[in-house]
mmCIF file of C-alpha atoms in Angstrom:
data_model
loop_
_atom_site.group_PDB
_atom_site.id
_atom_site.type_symbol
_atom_site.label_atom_id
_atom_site.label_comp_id
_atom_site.label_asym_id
_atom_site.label_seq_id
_atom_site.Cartn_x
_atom_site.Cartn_y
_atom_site.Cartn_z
ATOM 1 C CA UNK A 18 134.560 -61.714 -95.151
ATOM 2 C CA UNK A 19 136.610 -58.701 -92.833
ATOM 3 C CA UNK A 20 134.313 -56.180 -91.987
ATOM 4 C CA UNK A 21 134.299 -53.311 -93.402
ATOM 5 C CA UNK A 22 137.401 -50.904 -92.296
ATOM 6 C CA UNK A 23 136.239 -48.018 -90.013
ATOM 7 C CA UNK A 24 139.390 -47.366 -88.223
ATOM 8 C CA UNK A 25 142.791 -47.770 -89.695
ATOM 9 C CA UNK A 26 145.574 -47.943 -86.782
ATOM 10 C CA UNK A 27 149.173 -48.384 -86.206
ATOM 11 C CA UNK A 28 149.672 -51.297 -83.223
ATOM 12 C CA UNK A 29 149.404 -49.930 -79.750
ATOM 13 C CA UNK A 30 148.487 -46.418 -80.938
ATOM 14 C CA UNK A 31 150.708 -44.879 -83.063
ATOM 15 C CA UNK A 32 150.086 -42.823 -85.389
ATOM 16 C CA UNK A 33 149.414 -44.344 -89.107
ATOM 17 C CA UNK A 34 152.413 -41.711 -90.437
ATOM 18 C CA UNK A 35 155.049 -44.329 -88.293
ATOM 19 C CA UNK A 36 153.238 -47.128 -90.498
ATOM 20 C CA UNK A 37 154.728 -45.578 -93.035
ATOM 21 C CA UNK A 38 158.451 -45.693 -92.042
ATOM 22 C CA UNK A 39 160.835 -47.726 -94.265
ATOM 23 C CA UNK A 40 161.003 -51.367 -93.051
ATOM 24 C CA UNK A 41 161.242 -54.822 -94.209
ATOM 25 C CA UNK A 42 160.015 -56.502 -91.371
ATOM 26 C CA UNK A 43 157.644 -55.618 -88.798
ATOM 27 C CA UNK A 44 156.433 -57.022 -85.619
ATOM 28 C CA UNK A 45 153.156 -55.892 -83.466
ATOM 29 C CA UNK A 46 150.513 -56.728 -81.164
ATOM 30 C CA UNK A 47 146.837 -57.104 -81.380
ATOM 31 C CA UNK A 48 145.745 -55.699 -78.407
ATOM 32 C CA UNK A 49 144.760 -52.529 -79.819
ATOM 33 C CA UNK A 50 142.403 -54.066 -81.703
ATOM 34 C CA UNK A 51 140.705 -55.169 -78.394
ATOM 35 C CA UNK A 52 138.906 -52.026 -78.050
ATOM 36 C CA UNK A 53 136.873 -52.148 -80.510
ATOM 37 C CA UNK A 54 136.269 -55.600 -82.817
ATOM 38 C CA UNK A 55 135.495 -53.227 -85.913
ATOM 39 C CA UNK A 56 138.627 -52.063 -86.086
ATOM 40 C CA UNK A 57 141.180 -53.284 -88.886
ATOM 41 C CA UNK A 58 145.051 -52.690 -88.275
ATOM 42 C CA UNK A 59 147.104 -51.780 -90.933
ATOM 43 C CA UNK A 60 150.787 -51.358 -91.691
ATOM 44 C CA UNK A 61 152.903 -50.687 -94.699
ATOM 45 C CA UNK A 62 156.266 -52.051 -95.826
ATOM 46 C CA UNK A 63 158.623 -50.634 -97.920
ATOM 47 C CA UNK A 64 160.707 -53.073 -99.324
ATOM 48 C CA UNK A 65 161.281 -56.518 -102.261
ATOM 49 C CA UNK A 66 161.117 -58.607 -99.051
ATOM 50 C CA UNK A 67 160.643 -59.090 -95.690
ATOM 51 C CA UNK A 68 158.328 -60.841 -93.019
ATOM 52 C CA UNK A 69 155.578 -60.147 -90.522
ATOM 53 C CA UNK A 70 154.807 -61.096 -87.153
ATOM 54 C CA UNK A 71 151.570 -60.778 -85.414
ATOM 55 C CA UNK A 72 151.839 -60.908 -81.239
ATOM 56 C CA UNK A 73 148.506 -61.654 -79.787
ATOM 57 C CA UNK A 74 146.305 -61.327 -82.714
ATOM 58 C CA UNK A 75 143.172 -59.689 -82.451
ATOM 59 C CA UNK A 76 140.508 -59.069 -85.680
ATOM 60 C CA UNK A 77 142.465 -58.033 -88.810
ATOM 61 C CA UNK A 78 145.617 -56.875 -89.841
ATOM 62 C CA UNK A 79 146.299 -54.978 -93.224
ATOM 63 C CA UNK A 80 149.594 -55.556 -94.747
ATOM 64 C CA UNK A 81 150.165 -53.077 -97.824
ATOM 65 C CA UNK A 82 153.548 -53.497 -99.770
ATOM 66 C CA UNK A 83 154.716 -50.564 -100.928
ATOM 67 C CA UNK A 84 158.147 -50.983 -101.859
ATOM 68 C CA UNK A 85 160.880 -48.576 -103.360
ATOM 69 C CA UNK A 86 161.008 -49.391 -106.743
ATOM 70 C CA UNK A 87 163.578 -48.232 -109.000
ATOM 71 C CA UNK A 88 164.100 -50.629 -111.999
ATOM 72 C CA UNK A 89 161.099 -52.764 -113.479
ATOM 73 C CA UNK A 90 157.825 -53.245 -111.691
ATOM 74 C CA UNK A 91 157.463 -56.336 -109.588
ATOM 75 C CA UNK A 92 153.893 -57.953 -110.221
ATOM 76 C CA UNK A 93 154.167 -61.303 -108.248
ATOM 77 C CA UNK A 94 153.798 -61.409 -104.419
ATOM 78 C CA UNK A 95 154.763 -64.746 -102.601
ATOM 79 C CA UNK A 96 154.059 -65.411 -98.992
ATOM 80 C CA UNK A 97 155.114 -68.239 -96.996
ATOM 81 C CA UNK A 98 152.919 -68.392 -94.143
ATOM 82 C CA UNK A 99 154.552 -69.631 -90.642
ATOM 83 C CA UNK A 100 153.889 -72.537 -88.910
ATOM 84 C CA UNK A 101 151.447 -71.072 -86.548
ATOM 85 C CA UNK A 102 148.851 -69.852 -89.109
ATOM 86 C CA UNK A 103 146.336 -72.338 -87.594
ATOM 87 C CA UNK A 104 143.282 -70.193 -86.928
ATOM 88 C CA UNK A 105 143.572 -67.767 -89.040
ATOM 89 C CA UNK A 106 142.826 -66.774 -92.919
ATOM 90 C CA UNK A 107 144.915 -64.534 -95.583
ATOM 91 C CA UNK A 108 142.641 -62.676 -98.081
ATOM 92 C CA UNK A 109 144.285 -60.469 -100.902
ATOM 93 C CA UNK A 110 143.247 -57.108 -102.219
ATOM 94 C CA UNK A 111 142.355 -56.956 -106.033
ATOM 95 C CA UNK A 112 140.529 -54.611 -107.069
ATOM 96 C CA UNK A 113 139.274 -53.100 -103.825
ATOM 97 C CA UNK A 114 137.748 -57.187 -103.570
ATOM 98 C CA UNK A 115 139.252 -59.717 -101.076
ATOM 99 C CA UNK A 116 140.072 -63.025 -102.458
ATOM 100 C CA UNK A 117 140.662 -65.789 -100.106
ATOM 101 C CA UNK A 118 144.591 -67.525 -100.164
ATOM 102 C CA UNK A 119 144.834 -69.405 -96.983
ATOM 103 C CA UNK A 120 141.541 -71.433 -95.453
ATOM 104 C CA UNK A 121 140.590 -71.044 -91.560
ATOM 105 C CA UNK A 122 141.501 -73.778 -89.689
ATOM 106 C CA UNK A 123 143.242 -75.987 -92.650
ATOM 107 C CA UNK A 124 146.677 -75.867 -92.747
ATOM 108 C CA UNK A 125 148.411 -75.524 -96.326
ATOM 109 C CA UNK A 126 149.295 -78.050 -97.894
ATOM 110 C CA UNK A 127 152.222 -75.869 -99.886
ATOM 111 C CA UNK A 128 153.591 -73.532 -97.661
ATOM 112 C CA UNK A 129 154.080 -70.631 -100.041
ATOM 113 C CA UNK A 130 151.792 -69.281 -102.261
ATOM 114 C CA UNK A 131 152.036 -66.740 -104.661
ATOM 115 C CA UNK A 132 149.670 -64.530 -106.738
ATOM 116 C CA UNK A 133 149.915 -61.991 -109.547
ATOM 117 C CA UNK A 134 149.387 -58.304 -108.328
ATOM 118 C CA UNK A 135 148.923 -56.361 -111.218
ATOM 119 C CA UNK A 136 147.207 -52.821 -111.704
ATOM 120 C CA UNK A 137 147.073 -49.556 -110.512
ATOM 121 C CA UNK A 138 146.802 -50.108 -107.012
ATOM 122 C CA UNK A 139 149.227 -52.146 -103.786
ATOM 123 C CA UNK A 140 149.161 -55.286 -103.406
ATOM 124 C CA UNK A 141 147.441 -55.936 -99.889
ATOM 125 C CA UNK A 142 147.071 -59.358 -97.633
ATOM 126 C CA UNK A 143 144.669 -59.094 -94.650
ATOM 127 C CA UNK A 144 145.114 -62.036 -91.666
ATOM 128 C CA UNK A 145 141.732 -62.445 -90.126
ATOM 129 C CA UNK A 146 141.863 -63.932 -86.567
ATOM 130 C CA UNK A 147 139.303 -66.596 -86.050
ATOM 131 C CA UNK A 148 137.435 -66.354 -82.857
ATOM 132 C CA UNK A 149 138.678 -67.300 -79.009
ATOM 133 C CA UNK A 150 136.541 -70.085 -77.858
ATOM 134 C CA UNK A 151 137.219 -69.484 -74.575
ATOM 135 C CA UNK A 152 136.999 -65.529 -75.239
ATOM 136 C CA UNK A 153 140.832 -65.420 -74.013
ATOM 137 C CA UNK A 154 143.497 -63.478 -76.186
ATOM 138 C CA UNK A 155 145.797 -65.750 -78.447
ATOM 139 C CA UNK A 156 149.219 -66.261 -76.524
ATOM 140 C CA UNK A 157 150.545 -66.909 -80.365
ATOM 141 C CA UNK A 158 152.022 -65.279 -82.813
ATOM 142 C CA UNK A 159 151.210 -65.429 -86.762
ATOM 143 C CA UNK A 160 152.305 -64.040 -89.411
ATOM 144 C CA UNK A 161 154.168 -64.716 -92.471
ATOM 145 C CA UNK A 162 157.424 -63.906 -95.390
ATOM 146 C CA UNK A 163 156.916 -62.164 -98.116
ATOM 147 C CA UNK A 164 158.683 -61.249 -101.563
ATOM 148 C CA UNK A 165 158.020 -59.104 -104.541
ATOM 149 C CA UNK A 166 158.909 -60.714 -107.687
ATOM 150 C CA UNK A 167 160.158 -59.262 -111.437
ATOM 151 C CA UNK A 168 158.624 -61.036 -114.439
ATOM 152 C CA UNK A 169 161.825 -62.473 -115.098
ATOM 153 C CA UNK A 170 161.692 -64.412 -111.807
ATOM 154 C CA UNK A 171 160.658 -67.977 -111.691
ATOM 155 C CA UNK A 172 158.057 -68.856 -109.106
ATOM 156 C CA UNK A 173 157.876 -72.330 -108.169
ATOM 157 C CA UNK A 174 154.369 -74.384 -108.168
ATOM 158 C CA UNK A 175 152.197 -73.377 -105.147
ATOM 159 C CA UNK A 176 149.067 -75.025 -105.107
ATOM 160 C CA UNK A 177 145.966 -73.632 -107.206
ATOM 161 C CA UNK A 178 146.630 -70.009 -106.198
ATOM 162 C CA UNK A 179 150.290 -70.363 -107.241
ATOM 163 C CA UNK A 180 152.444 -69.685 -110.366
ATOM 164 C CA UNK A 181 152.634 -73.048 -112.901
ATOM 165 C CA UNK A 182 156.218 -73.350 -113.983
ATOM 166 C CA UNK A 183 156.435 -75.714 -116.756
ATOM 167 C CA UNK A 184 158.829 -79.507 -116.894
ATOM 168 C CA UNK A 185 159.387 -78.964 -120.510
ATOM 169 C CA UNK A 186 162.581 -78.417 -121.682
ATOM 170 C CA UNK A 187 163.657 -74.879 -122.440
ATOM 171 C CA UNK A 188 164.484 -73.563 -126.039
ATOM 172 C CA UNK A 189 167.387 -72.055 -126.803
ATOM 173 C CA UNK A 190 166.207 -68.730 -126.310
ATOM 174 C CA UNK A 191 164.782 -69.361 -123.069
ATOM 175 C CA UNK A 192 168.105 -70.889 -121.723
ATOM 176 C CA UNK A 193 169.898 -67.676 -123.130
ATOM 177 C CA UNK A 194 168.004 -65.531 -121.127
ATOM 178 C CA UNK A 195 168.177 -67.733 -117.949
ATOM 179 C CA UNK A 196 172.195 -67.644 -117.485
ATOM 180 C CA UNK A 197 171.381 -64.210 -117.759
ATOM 181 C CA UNK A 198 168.571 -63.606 -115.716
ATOM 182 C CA UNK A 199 168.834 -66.027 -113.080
ATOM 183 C CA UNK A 200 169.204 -66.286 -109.317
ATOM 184 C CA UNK A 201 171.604 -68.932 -109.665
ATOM 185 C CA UNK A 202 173.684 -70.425 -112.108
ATOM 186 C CA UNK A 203 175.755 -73.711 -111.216
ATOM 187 C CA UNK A 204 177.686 -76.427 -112.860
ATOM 188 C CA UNK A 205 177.841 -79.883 -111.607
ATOM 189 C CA UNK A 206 176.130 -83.462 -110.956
ATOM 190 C CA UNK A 207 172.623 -84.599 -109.485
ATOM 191 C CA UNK A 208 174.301 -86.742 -106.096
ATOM 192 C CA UNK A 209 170.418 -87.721 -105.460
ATOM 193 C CA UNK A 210 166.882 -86.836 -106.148
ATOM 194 C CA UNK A 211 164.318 -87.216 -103.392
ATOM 195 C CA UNK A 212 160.847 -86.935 -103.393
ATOM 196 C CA UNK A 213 157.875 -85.426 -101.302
ATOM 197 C CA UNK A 214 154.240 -86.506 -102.189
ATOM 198 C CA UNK A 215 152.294 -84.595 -99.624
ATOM 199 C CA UNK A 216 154.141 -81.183 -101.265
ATOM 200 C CA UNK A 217 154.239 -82.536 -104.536
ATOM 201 C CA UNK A 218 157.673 -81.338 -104.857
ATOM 202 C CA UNK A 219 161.255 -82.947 -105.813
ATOM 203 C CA UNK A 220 164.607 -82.638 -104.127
ATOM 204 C CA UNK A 221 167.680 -82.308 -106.333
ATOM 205 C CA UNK A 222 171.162 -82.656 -104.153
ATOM 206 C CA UNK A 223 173.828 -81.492 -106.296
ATOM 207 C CA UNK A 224 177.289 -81.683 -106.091
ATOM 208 C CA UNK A 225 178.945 -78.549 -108.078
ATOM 209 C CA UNK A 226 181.842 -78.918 -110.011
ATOM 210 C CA UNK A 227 181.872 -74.666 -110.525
ATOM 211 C CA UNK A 228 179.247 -71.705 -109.517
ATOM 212 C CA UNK A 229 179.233 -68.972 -111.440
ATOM 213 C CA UNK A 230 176.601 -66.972 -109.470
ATOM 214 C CA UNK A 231 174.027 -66.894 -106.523
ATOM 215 C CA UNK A 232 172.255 -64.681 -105.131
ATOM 216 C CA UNK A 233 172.931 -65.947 -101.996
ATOM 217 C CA UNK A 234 174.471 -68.482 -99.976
ATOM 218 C CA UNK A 235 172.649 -71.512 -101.251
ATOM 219 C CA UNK A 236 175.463 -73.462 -102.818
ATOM 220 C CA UNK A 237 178.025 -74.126 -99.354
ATOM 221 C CA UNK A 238 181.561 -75.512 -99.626
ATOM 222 C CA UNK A 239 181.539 -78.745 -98.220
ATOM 223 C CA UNK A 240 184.429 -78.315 -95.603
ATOM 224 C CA UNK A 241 185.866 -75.062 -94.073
ATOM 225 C CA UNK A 242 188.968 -74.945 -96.677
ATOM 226 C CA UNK A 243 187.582 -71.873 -99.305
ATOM 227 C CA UNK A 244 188.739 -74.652 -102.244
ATOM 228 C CA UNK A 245 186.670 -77.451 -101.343
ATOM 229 C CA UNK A 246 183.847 -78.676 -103.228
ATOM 230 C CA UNK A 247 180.586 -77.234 -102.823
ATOM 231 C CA UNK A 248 176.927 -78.525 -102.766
ATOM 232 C CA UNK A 249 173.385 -77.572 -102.485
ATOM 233 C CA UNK A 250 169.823 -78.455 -103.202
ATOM 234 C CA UNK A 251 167.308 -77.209 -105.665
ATOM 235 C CA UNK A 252 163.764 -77.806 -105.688
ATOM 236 C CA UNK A 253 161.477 -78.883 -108.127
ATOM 237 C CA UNK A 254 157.705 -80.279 -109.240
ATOM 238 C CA UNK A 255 157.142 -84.017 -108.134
ATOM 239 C CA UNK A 256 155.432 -84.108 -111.996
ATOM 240 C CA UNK A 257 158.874 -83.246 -113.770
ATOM 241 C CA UNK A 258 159.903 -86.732 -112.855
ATOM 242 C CA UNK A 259 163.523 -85.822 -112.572
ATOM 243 C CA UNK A 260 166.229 -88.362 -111.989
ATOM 244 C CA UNK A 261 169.913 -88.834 -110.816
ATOM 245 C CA UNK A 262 172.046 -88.832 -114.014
ATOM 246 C CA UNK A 263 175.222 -89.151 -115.253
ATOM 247 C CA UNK A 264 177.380 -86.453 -116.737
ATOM 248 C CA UNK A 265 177.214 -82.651 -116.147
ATOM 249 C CA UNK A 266 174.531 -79.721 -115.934
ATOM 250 C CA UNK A 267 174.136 -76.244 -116.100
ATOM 251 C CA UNK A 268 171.645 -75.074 -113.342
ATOM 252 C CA UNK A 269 169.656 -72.442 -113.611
ATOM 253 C CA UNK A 270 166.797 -71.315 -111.775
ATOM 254 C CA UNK A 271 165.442 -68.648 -108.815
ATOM 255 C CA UNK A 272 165.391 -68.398 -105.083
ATOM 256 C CA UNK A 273 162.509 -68.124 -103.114
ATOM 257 C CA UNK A 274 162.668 -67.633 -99.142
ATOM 258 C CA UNK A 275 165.860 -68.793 -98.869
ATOM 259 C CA UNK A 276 165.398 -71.874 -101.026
ATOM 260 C CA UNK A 277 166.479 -72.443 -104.634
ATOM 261 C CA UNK A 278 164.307 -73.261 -107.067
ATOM 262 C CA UNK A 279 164.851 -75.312 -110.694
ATOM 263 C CA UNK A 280 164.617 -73.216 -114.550
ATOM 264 C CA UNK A 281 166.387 -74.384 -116.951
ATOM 265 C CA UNK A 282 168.883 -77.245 -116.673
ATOM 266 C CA UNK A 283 170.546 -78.046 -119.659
ATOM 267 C CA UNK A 284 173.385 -81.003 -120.090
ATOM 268 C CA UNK A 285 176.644 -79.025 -120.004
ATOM 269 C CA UNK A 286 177.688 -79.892 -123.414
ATOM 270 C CA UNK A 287 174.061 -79.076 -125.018
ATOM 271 C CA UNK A 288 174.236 -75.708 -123.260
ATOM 272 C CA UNK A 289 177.984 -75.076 -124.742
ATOM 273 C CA UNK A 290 176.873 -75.614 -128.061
ATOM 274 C CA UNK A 291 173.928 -73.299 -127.879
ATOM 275 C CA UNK A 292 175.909 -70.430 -126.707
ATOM 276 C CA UNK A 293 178.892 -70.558 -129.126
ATOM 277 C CA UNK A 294 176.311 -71.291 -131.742
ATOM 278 C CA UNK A 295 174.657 -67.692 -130.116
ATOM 279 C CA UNK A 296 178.015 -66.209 -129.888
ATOM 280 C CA UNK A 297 179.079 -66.457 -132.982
ATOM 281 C CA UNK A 298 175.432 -65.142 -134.499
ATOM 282 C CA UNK A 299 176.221 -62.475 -131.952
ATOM 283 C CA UNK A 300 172.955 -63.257 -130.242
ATOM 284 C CA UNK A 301 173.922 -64.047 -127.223
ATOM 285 C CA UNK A 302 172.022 -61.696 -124.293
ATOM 286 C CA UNK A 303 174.958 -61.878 -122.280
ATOM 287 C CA UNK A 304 178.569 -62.707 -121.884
ATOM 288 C CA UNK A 305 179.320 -66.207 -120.197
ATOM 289 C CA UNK A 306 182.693 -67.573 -118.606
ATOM 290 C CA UNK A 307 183.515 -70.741 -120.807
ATOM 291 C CA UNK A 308 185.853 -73.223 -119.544
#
């Protein structure tokens, strides 16, 4: 466990009010913590997403999000810890307890994880620097991404401490509310489908024959002309079993650190008659562009 927090401190000395400024991402050292090993540095970040970077870690670092909410409240937290966690761990805060998300010394076997942060109070993740053996500071640097999720958002599969997302087919009222709702929405083909054991994930490439939205650049044109074709991956549980097949989909699904992630995913044709049968019940929970 971190000890218990006698001092909270801004890196190299500032004052905790300049903690408190309205950033995103964030990027100290840990050599203020060198003066005294009891002492636990904290900062706080305003905003849905961002990432941290710890230079020369020392003891502990407090990260509380405190973002600038103005719509619904966003009760999921997913990190994705960089490549140079080795050493450390990353506890979360419920409940004034610390649960342990990231082992000492193992590295993780998914590299984002995710975890509900409901009630009253901030979500907060504390890195813990394991100890120099040769009593020398760490020339690293640690640290990890971070996003604030609605309920609406789709999390992929992260390990035990992750969000379960479900290989079942949606319903019709699920797939509704995901052309609505979603990150991404794409027609086309599956081109391939890899697969990753150790991650127990699936990689769709798909070749799209229209996108109607994304929230950001995930879906490319394939040359530099603005009317070429365009393509893009999605990713996916290993246990959904998908497979390249003919014919056309409607993709649907969230992105996550940069990476898109599979909802629903509907044959084009099954999707078409579920929304005019919608329409025309004027149940529909939005308006989509039909072809």
């Amino acid at each position: 466990m971190l000890p218990n927090v006698l001092i909270l401190m801004c890196m190299l000395g500032l004052q905790l009010r300049h903690c408190s400024a309205d950033l995103c991402n964030w990027t100290g050292s840990g050599f203020a913590a060198g003066v005294d090993s009891r002492i636990v540095l904290q900062v706080r970040l305003r905003c849905t997403e961002g990432s941290v970077m710890w230079v020369y870690p020392g003891q502990a670092l407090r990260v509380v999000l405190e973002p600038n909410l103005s719509s619904a409240r966003r009760t999921i937290v997913c990190i994705k810890p960089s490549p140079s966690l080795r050493g450390a761990s990353v506890f979360i805060e419920r409940a004034g307890e610390l649960e342990l998300l990231v082992t000492e010394g193992r590295r993780p076997r998914h590299q984002v994880y995710c975890f509900r942060a409901d009630g009253p109070h901030r979500p907060a993740i504390y890195l813990q620097s394991g100890p120099q053996s040769d009593g020398a500071w760490s020339r690293r640097t640690m640290g990890f991404r971070y996003e604030l999720l609605g309920n609406r958002s789709a999390a992929p599969n992260v390990g035990h401490r992750g969000l379960q997302t479900s290989c079942r087919p949606c319903n019709d009222t699920e797939l509704l509310m995901a052309i609505c709702n979603s990150d991404f929405v794409v027609r086309g083909h599956i081109k391939n489908v890899s697969h990753d054991s150790e991650h127990q994930t699936s990689l769709l490439e798909v070749s799209a024959v229209r996108v109607y939205w994304q929230r950001s650049g995930v879906f490319e044109h394939q040359a530099a002309a603005p009317g070429s074709p365009r393509s893009g991956h999605i990713h996916t549980l290993l246990q959904c079993h998908v497979k390249p097949g003919d014919g056309e989909f409607l993709f649907t699904g969230s992105e996550h650190f940069g990476e898109a992630w599979l909802g629903c995913a509907p044959r084009y044709k099954d999707f078409l008659s579920v929304y005019k049968t919608a329409w025309a019940a004027r149940r529909n929970s939005c308006d989509f562009p039909l072809d």
